[in-house]
């Protein structure tokens, strides 16, 4: 028995690690996991020193990524974009959101990998496996070649990931996907930065704005079904629920996180190909609007987020830094934007129509750190209670916004969220919400337009896609532009074909997603 364990403990432990790390990286455990066994075992037999170096490096990566994979799945463009477009403050909040189950996944990966290293060190230099050594090495080379990637042949689909011959061989696939996602992200970033030098190609036919001042409020992480505007029994949005205006009952954000969603909403996007110079700010400026951008989502000097790269093109832009908070809590309230708005309104001349864009933190996780007032009602868990309170705060912000702008002539306010969220640990006392690529409610967000001449609240039930937001934007501002033509009117009950979303992997029909309904009191 001792001889058996001495001889076969290492391959058995490598099999266990291959299974655990495959799961830890967000892959399904399948027969293809054996490919990783042959790869690592063959490498050990071929060169023990090289094995130790590569295996240790791989183990560190797997341990660090396992909690993220538990929450969000495989590595993809959405995670890469979030990594590069998240500041230190948001990164700290993200770490605090990782659940104990996610940390256990990381611990299991570490234990399985450390066991392999320990067993490998106990094998002496003279110990070999002459009967099957070269067979294993041949299998290793075969599986390595079998899992090599090849680029998709459809070069027109710029935002589609590369296709892999076998998408379930975790470790090898993982590193290829990192390279592909990085390449895609930097390609998008280079293109988006060209907006600073490239001229937009707008062909304005006419501009007939109905109101003096327009305010677009871009919310964060608000699900439609947790708002009383759409029937949730707890009154989380009392102002929106009672306001006269036009509400879209089924507005579907194009992607499940800020970077990928706003890239597609704020720019002219066709077949998921983004025209970066052609965005909402350049459109408004081409139509003669004075433009302002105020944000509590900070950016660096080189505008390192998708929204910021649009915002800095406004005639006036300001990004509030959470680290300069006056309350000493290392976070800044969205209400500070009202001070900035009031200052600009006082300086504004009434001879030109104005567009104000307010980009808020809203309900960005960690929810409890967004609160400027105590939770007013307990709901399911601390996190969920805080989440509902953030919805109330955004509702209060919009109420105060309308009160502020009333004194400066006719107005129209449009509010929507960049994306929703989905439940995690749903059937426990620690239930919370995080980004999700798989659930409908992670895309279904509130959308309401409130104007100075509205006499009642009207709900439109027709489903609308966030990919078409720039068309809604031009219709809202009264801009007639040659390229911005839809076969339907956005603010109407006209029916459209199947709405699609970008799930970090590709563009898929919204109807193929899972249902994740709101919890009830």
C-alpha positions as CSV (number, residue, x, y, z in Angstrom):
1,X,0.0,0.0,0.0
2,X,2.9,2.4,0.9
3,X,4.5,1.7,-2.5
4,X,1.2,2.3,-4.2
5,X,0.7,5.7,-2.7
6,X,4.3,6.6,-3.3
7,X,4.0,5.7,-6.9
8,X,0.5,7.0,-7.7
9,X,-0.2,9.8,-5.1
10,X,1.2,12.5,-7.5
11,X,-1.0,11.6,-10.5
12,X,-4.0,11.2,-8.3
13,X,-3.4,14.6,-6.7
14,X,-2.9,16.2,-10.2
15,X,-6.3,14.8,-11.2
16,X,-7.9,16.3,-8.2
17,X,-6.2,19.7,-8.8
18,X,-7.3,19.6,-12.5
19,X,-10.9,19.0,-11.4
20,X,-10.9,21.7,-8.6
21,X,-9.0,24.3,-10.6
22,X,-11.2,23.8,-13.6
23,X,-14.2,24.6,-11.5
24,X,-12.4,27.4,-9.7
25,X,-11.7,29.1,-13.0
26,X,-15.4,29.0,-13.9
27,X,-15.4,26.0,-16.2
28,X,-17.6,22.9,-16.2
29,X,-16.0,19.8,-14.9
30,X,-16.0,17.3,-17.8
31,X,-14.0,14.5,-19.4
32,X,-11.9,17.2,-21.0
33,X,-10.5,18.0,-17.6
34,X,-8.3,15.0,-18.2
35,X,-6.4,17.2,-20.7
36,X,-5.1,19.2,-17.8
37,X,-4.0,16.1,-16.0
38,X,-2.0,14.9,-19.0
39,X,-0.5,18.3,-19.5
40,X,0.7,18.7,-15.9
41,X,1.7,15.1,-15.4
42,X,3.6,15.0,-18.7
43,X,5.4,18.2,-17.8
44,X,6.5,16.8,-14.5
45,X,7.9,13.7,-16.1
46,X,9.6,15.7,-18.8
47,X,11.1,18.5,-16.6
48,X,10.5,18.7,-12.9
49,X,12.0,22.1,-12.4
50,X,10.0,23.6,-15.2
51,X,6.9,21.9,-13.8
52,X,7.5,23.5,-10.4
53,X,7.8,27.0,-11.8
54,X,4.8,26.9,-14.1
55,X,2.6,25.0,-11.7
56,X,3.3,27.5,-8.8
57,X,2.6,30.4,-11.1
58,X,-0.6,28.8,-12.3
59,X,-1.6,28.0,-8.7
60,X,-1.3,31.6,-7.6
61,X,-3.4,32.8,-10.5
62,X,-6.1,30.1,-9.9
63,X,-6.3,31.0,-6.2
64,X,-6.7,34.7,-6.8
65,X,-9.2,34.3,-9.6
66,X,-11.3,31.5,-8.0
67,X,-13.5,33.9,-5.9
68,X,-14.1,36.1,-9.0
69,X,-15.1,33.1,-11.1
70,X,-17.4,31.9,-8.3
71,X,-19.3,35.2,-8.6
72,X,-19.0,36.1,-12.3
73,X,-17.9,33.0,-14.2
74,X,-15.1,32.7,-16.7
75,X,-12.7,35.5,-17.6
76,X,-14.1,37.7,-20.3
77,X,-14.1,41.3,-21.7
78,X,-16.5,42.5,-19.0
79,X,-14.2,41.4,-16.2
80,X,-11.1,42.8,-18.0
81,X,-12.8,46.1,-18.5
82,X,-13.9,46.3,-14.9
83,X,-10.4,45.5,-13.8
84,X,-8.8,48.4,-15.7
85,X,-11.7,50.9,-15.2
86,X,-12.1,50.5,-11.5
87,X,-10.4,52.8,-9.0
88,X,-8.8,51.7,-5.7
89,X,-11.9,52.7,-3.7
90,X,-14.2,50.5,-5.8
91,X,-11.6,47.7,-5.7
92,X,-11.7,47.7,-1.9
93,X,-15.5,47.6,-2.0
94,X,-15.4,44.6,-4.4
95,X,-13.1,42.6,-2.1
96,X,-15.5,43.3,0.8
97,X,-18.4,41.9,-1.3
98,X,-16.7,38.5,-1.9
99,X,-18.7,35.9,0.0
100,X,-17.4,33.2,2.3
101,X,-18.4,30.5,-0.2
102,X,-16.2,32.2,-2.8
103,X,-13.2,32.3,-0.4
104,X,-13.8,28.5,0.3
105,X,-13.5,27.9,-3.4
106,X,-10.2,29.7,-3.4
107,X,-9.0,27.7,-0.4
108,X,-9.9,24.4,-2.0
109,X,-7.9,25.3,-5.1
110,X,-4.9,26.3,-2.9
111,X,-5.1,23.0,-0.8
112,X,-5.3,20.8,-4.0
113,X,-2.5,22.7,-5.6
114,X,-0.2,22.7,-2.6
115,X,-0.8,19.0,-2.2
116,X,0.6,18.5,-5.7
117,X,3.7,20.5,-5.0
118,X,4.3,18.7,-1.7
119,X,3.9,15.3,-3.3
120,X,6.1,16.2,-6.2
121,X,8.9,17.4,-3.9
122,X,8.9,14.0,-2.1
123,X,9.7,12.2,-5.4
124,X,13.5,11.7,-5.7
125,X,15.4,12.6,-8.8
126,X,16.1,8.9,-9.5
127,X,12.4,7.9,-9.3
128,X,10.9,7.6,-12.7
129,X,8.0,5.8,-14.5
130,X,9.8,4.0,-17.4
131,X,6.8,2.0,-18.4
132,X,4.5,4.8,-19.3
133,X,6.5,8.0,-19.1
134,X,6.7,8.6,-22.8
135,X,3.1,7.6,-23.4
136,X,2.0,10.3,-20.9
137,X,4.2,12.9,-22.6
138,X,2.8,12.0,-26.0
139,X,-0.8,12.4,-24.6
140,X,0.2,15.7,-23.1
141,X,1.5,17.1,-26.4
142,X,-1.7,15.8,-28.1
143,X,-4.0,17.5,-25.7
144,X,-2.0,20.7,-25.8
145,X,-2.3,20.9,-29.5
146,X,-6.0,19.9,-29.2
147,X,-6.7,22.9,-27.1
148,X,-4.9,25.5,-29.1
149,X,-7.1,28.4,-30.2
150,X,-7.9,29.7,-33.6
151,X,-9.4,33.1,-34.4
152,X,-13.0,33.4,-35.7
153,X,-13.2,33.7,-39.4
154,X,-15.9,36.4,-39.2
155,X,-13.7,39.5,-39.1
156,X,-16.7,41.8,-39.2
157,X,-17.7,40.8,-35.7
158,X,-15.1,42.8,-33.9
159,X,-16.6,42.3,-30.5
160,X,-17.0,38.6,-30.7
161,X,-14.4,36.5,-28.8
162,X,-12.1,34.1,-30.5
163,X,-13.5,30.5,-30.9
164,X,-11.7,27.7,-29.1
165,X,-11.5,24.2,-30.3
166,X,-12.3,23.0,-26.8
167,X,-13.8,25.6,-24.4
168,X,-13.8,23.4,-21.3
169,X,-10.0,22.8,-20.8
170,X,-9.8,25.2,-17.9
171,X,-6.1,26.2,-17.4
172,X,-5.1,26.5,-21.0
173,X,-8.3,28.0,-22.1
174,X,-8.2,30.5,-19.3
175,X,-4.9,32.0,-20.4
176,X,-5.9,32.2,-24.0
177,X,-9.1,34.0,-23.0
178,X,-7.1,36.5,-21.0
179,X,-5.0,37.3,-24.0
180,X,-8.0,37.6,-26.2
181,X,-9.9,39.7,-23.8
182,X,-6.9,42.0,-23.3
183,X,-6.5,42.4,-27.0
184,X,-10.2,43.2,-27.4
185,X,-10.2,45.6,-24.5
186,X,-7.1,47.6,-25.7
187,X,-8.5,47.6,-29.2
188,X,-11.7,49.1,-28.0
189,X,-9.9,51.6,-25.8
190,X,-7.6,52.7,-28.6
191,X,-10.6,53.2,-30.8
192,X,-12.5,55.1,-28.1
193,X,-9.6,57.4,-27.4
194,X,-9.7,58.4,-31.1
195,X,-12.8,60.4,-30.3
196,X,-10.5,63.1,-28.9
197,X,-9.0,63.6,-32.4
198,X,-11.5,62.1,-34.9
199,X,-14.4,64.2,-35.9
200,X,-17.9,62.7,-35.5
201,X,-19.8,62.0,-38.7
202,X,-23.2,63.5,-37.9
203,X,-25.5,64.8,-40.6
204,X,-28.0,67.0,-38.8
205,X,-31.2,67.6,-40.9
206,X,-32.9,69.7,-38.3
207,X,-32.9,70.4,-34.6
208,X,-36.2,71.4,-32.9
209,X,-35.8,71.0,-29.1
210,X,-39.1,71.4,-27.3
211,X,-37.6,72.4,-23.9
212,X,-35.0,74.9,-22.8
213,X,-33.1,72.4,-20.5
214,X,-32.6,68.7,-20.8
215,X,-31.2,66.5,-18.0
216,X,-30.1,62.9,-18.6
217,X,-29.5,61.1,-15.3
218,X,-27.6,57.8,-15.8
219,X,-28.2,55.6,-12.8
220,X,-26.2,52.7,-11.5
221,X,-27.2,49.1,-10.8
222,X,-31.0,49.7,-10.3
223,X,-33.3,46.8,-11.1
224,X,-36.7,47.8,-12.5
225,X,-38.6,45.2,-10.4
226,X,-37.4,46.5,-7.1
227,X,-38.9,50.0,-7.7
228,X,-42.4,50.9,-6.7
229,X,-42.6,52.7,-10.1
230,X,-43.0,49.2,-11.6
231,X,-45.1,47.8,-8.8
232,X,-42.8,46.6,-6.0
233,X,-44.9,46.6,-2.8
234,X,-42.3,48.6,-0.7
235,X,-42.4,52.2,-1.8
236,X,-38.8,52.5,-2.9
237,X,-39.5,55.2,-5.5
238,X,-42.3,57.4,-4.2
239,X,-41.4,60.4,-6.3
240,X,-41.1,58.4,-9.6
241,X,-44.2,56.4,-8.8
242,X,-46.4,59.6,-8.6
243,X,-44.6,61.8,-11.2
244,X,-46.3,62.8,-14.4
245,X,-44.2,61.4,-17.3
246,X,-43.5,58.6,-19.7
247,X,-42.2,55.3,-18.3
248,X,-40.9,52.4,-20.4
249,X,-41.9,49.1,-18.7
250,X,-39.4,46.9,-20.5
251,X,-36.2,48.8,-21.2
252,X,-33.3,46.3,-21.6
253,X,-29.8,47.5,-21.0
254,X,-27.3,46.2,-23.6
255,X,-24.8,44.6,-21.2
256,X,-24.6,43.6,-17.5
257,X,-21.9,46.0,-16.2
258,X,-21.2,49.7,-16.5
259,X,-18.3,49.7,-19.0
260,X,-19.7,47.3,-21.5
261,X,-23.3,48.7,-21.2
262,X,-22.5,52.4,-21.5
263,X,-20.1,51.8,-24.4
264,X,-23.1,50.5,-26.3
265,X,-25.7,52.9,-25.0
266,X,-23.8,56.2,-25.3
267,X,-22.4,55.6,-28.9
268,X,-23.9,54.8,-32.2
269,X,-23.7,51.0,-32.2
270,X,-24.8,48.7,-35.1
271,X,-24.3,45.0,-35.0
272,X,-22.3,45.5,-31.8
273,X,-19.8,47.6,-33.7
274,X,-19.3,50.9,-31.9
275,X,-18.7,54.2,-33.6
276,X,-16.8,56.1,-30.8
277,X,-16.8,59.6,-32.3
278,X,-20.6,59.4,-32.8
279,X,-21.9,59.6,-29.2
280,X,-24.6,61.5,-27.3
281,X,-22.4,64.5,-26.5
282,X,-21.0,65.0,-30.0
283,X,-24.6,64.6,-31.3
284,X,-26.0,67.3,-28.9
285,X,-23.1,69.6,-29.7
286,X,-23.6,69.2,-33.5
287,X,-27.3,70.1,-33.0
288,X,-26.3,73.3,-31.2
289,X,-26.8,72.3,-27.5
290,X,-24.6,73.6,-24.7
291,X,-23.4,70.4,-23.0
292,X,-22.5,69.7,-19.4
293,X,-21.3,66.4,-17.8
294,X,-21.2,66.0,-14.0
295,X,-20.2,62.7,-12.4
296,X,-19.6,61.0,-9.1
297,X,-18.0,58.1,-10.8
298,X,-14.3,59.4,-10.8
299,X,-11.8,59.0,-13.6
300,X,-8.1,59.6,-14.1
301,X,-6.6,62.4,-16.1
302,X,-6.7,60.4,-19.3
303,X,-10.4,59.5,-19.0
304,X,-10.0,55.8,-18.2
305,X,-13.7,54.7,-18.3
306,X,-16.2,54.4,-21.2
307,X,-18.5,57.1,-19.8
308,X,-15.7,59.5,-19.0
309,X,-14.3,59.3,-22.5
310,X,-17.7,60.6,-23.6
311,X,-18.1,63.1,-20.7
312,X,-14.9,65.0,-21.3
313,X,-16.1,66.0,-24.7
314,X,-18.8,68.2,-23.1
315,X,-18.4,71.9,-23.1
316,X,-18.1,71.6,-19.3
317,X,-17.3,68.4,-17.4
318,X,-16.5,67.7,-13.8
319,X,-15.8,64.4,-12.0
320,X,-16.0,64.4,-8.3
321,X,-13.3,62.4,-6.5
322,X,-14.7,60.1,-3.7
323,X,-11.4,60.5,-1.9
324,X,-12.0,64.2,-1.5
325,X,-15.2,63.7,0.4
326,X,-16.0,66.5,2.8
327,X,-17.7,64.1,5.3
328,X,-14.5,62.1,5.8
329,X,-16.1,58.7,4.9
330,X,-14.0,58.2,1.7
331,X,-17.2,58.3,-0.4
332,X,-19.1,61.1,-1.9
333,X,-22.9,61.5,-2.1
334,X,-24.6,61.8,-5.5
335,X,-26.4,64.9,-4.1
336,X,-23.3,66.9,-4.6
337,X,-24.1,66.9,-8.3
338,X,-27.1,69.1,-7.5
339,X,-24.8,71.8,-6.2
340,X,-22.8,71.6,-9.5
341,X,-26.0,71.7,-11.5
342,X,-27.2,74.7,-9.6
343,X,-23.9,76.5,-10.2
344,X,-24.0,75.9,-13.9
345,X,-27.7,76.9,-14.2
346,X,-27.0,80.3,-12.6
347,X,-24.2,81.0,-15.1
348,X,-26.2,79.8,-18.1
349,X,-27.6,82.1,-20.8
350,X,-31.1,81.4,-21.9
351,X,-30.2,81.9,-25.6
352,X,-29.0,78.3,-26.1
353,X,-30.7,75.0,-25.3
354,X,-28.7,73.0,-22.7
355,X,-28.1,69.3,-22.0
356,X,-26.9,68.2,-18.6
357,X,-25.7,64.6,-18.0
358,X,-25.5,63.5,-14.4
359,X,-23.7,60.2,-14.0
360,X,-24.3,58.9,-10.5
361,X,-23.1,56.1,-8.2
362,X,-26.6,55.2,-7.3
363,X,-26.9,51.6,-6.2
364,X,-23.3,50.6,-7.0
365,X,-22.2,47.8,-4.6
366,X,-21.2,48.0,-1.7
367,X,-24.8,49.3,-1.1
368,X,-24.4,50.1,2.6
369,X,-21.5,52.4,1.8
370,X,-23.7,54.4,-0.5
371,X,-26.1,55.5,2.3
372,X,-26.3,59.0,3.7
373,X,-29.1,58.1,6.0
374,X,-30.0,55.0,8.1
375,X,-32.0,52.1,6.6
376,X,-35.7,52.9,7.1
377,X,-37.1,49.4,6.6
378,X,-35.5,45.9,7.1
379,X,-35.8,43.6,4.1
380,X,-34.4,40.1,3.9
381,X,-30.8,40.9,4.8
382,X,-28.5,43.8,5.6
383,X,-27.3,44.1,2.0
384,X,-30.8,44.0,0.5
385,X,-32.1,46.5,3.1
386,X,-29.3,48.8,2.0
387,X,-30.0,48.2,-1.6
388,X,-33.6,49.3,-1.3
389,X,-32.5,52.4,0.6
390,X,-30.1,53.4,-2.2
391,X,-33.2,53.3,-4.6
392,X,-35.0,55.7,-2.2
393,X,-31.9,58.0,-2.3
394,X,-31.9,58.1,-6.1
395,X,-35.6,58.8,-6.0
396,X,-35.0,61.7,-3.7
397,X,-32.2,63.0,-5.9
398,X,-34.5,63.1,-8.9
399,X,-37.2,64.8,-6.9
400,X,-34.7,67.5,-5.8
401,X,-33.4,67.8,-9.3
402,X,-36.8,68.6,-10.7
403,X,-37.4,71.2,-7.9
404,X,-34.1,72.8,-8.8
405,X,-34.5,73.1,-12.5
406,X,-38.1,74.3,-12.5
407,X,-36.9,77.9,-12.0
408,X,-34.9,77.9,-15.2
409,X,-37.6,77.5,-17.9
410,X,-39.1,74.5,-19.6
411,X,-37.3,71.2,-18.9
412,X,-37.3,67.5,-19.6
413,X,-35.6,64.9,-17.3
414,X,-34.8,61.4,-18.4
415,X,-33.6,58.8,-15.9
416,X,-32.4,55.3,-16.7
417,X,-30.0,52.8,-15.1
418,X,-26.9,51.4,-16.9
419,X,-27.7,47.8,-15.9
420,X,-29.4,45.8,-13.2
421,X,-28.2,43.1,-10.8
422,X,-29.0,39.5,-9.9
423,X,-29.4,37.7,-6.6
424,X,-26.6,35.8,-4.9
425,X,-27.1,33.4,-1.9
426,X,-30.8,33.9,-2.6
427,X,-32.2,31.4,-0.1
428,X,-30.1,32.5,2.8
429,X,-30.0,35.3,5.4
430,X,-27.1,36.8,3.5
431,X,-28.8,37.3,0.2
432,X,-27.4,40.1,-1.9
433,X,-27.1,41.4,-5.5
434,X,-24.2,41.3,-8.0
435,X,-23.7,41.7,-11.7
436,X,-24.8,38.7,-13.7
437,X,-24.6,37.7,-17.4
438,X,-27.3,35.1,-17.2
439,X,-30.3,36.7,-15.6
440,X,-33.0,38.9,-17.2
441,X,-33.2,41.2,-14.3
442,X,-29.5,42.0,-14.6
443,X,-30.5,43.9,-17.8
444,X,-34.1,45.0,-17.1
445,X,-33.8,48.6,-15.8
446,X,-36.1,51.6,-15.1
447,X,-36.5,54.2,-17.8
448,X,-38.7,57.3,-17.2
449,X,-39.0,60.7,-18.9
450,X,-40.4,63.6,-16.9
451,X,-41.2,66.9,-18.7
452,X,-42.5,70.3,-17.5
453,X,-45.7,69.9,-19.6
454,X,-46.6,66.3,-18.7
455,X,-50.1,66.0,-17.2
456,X,-50.2,62.3,-16.3
457,X,-48.0,59.2,-16.0
458,X,-48.1,56.9,-19.0
459,X,-46.5,53.5,-19.2
460,X,-45.3,52.1,-22.5
461,X,-45.3,48.3,-22.5
462,X,-43.3,47.7,-25.7
463,X,-39.9,46.3,-25.1
464,X,-36.9,48.5,-26.1
465,X,-33.2,47.7,-26.4
466,X,-30.4,49.7,-24.9
467,X,-28.5,49.3,-28.2
468,X,-31.0,51.8,-29.6
469,X,-30.6,54.3,-26.8
470,X,-28.9,57.0,-29.0
471,X,-32.0,56.9,-31.2
472,X,-34.2,57.6,-28.2
473,X,-31.8,60.3,-27.2
474,X,-32.1,62.1,-30.6
475,X,-35.9,61.7,-30.5
476,X,-35.9,63.2,-27.0
477,X,-33.8,66.3,-28.0
478,X,-35.8,66.8,-31.2
479,X,-32.8,66.1,-33.4
480,X,-33.4,64.8,-36.9
481,X,-30.2,63.1,-38.1
482,X,-29.6,61.2,-41.4
483,X,-28.2,58.0,-39.8
484,X,-30.5,57.9,-36.8
485,X,-33.5,56.3,-38.4
486,X,-35.4,53.4,-36.9
487,X,-38.3,51.4,-38.4
488,X,-40.3,52.3,-35.3
489,X,-40.7,55.3,-33.0
490,X,-38.8,54.7,-29.8
491,X,-41.3,56.3,-27.4
492,X,-44.4,54.4,-28.7
493,X,-46.1,51.1,-28.4
494,X,-44.6,50.0,-31.8
495,X,-43.4,46.4,-31.5
496,X,-39.9,45.4,-32.4
497,X,-38.1,42.2,-33.2
498,X,-36.4,40.1,-30.5
499,X,-34.3,42.3,-28.2
500,X,-30.7,41.2,-27.8
501,X,-28.0,41.7,-25.2
502,X,-24.2,41.4,-24.9
503,X,-23.4,38.9,-22.2
504,X,-19.6,39.4,-22.2
505,X,-19.3,36.5,-24.6
506,X,-21.4,37.6,-27.6
507,X,-24.8,39.0,-28.6
508,X,-27.7,36.7,-27.7
509,X,-31.5,37.0,-27.5
510,X,-32.8,38.4,-24.2
511,X,-35.4,35.7,-24.0
512,X,-32.7,33.0,-23.6
513,X,-31.7,34.3,-20.2
514,X,-32.9,32.9,-16.8
515,X,-35.6,34.5,-14.7
516,X,-34.5,35.9,-11.3
517,X,-37.6,37.7,-9.9
518,X,-37.6,40.1,-7.1
519,X,-38.0,38.8,-3.5
520,X,-41.2,39.8,-1.9
521,X,-41.7,41.3,1.6
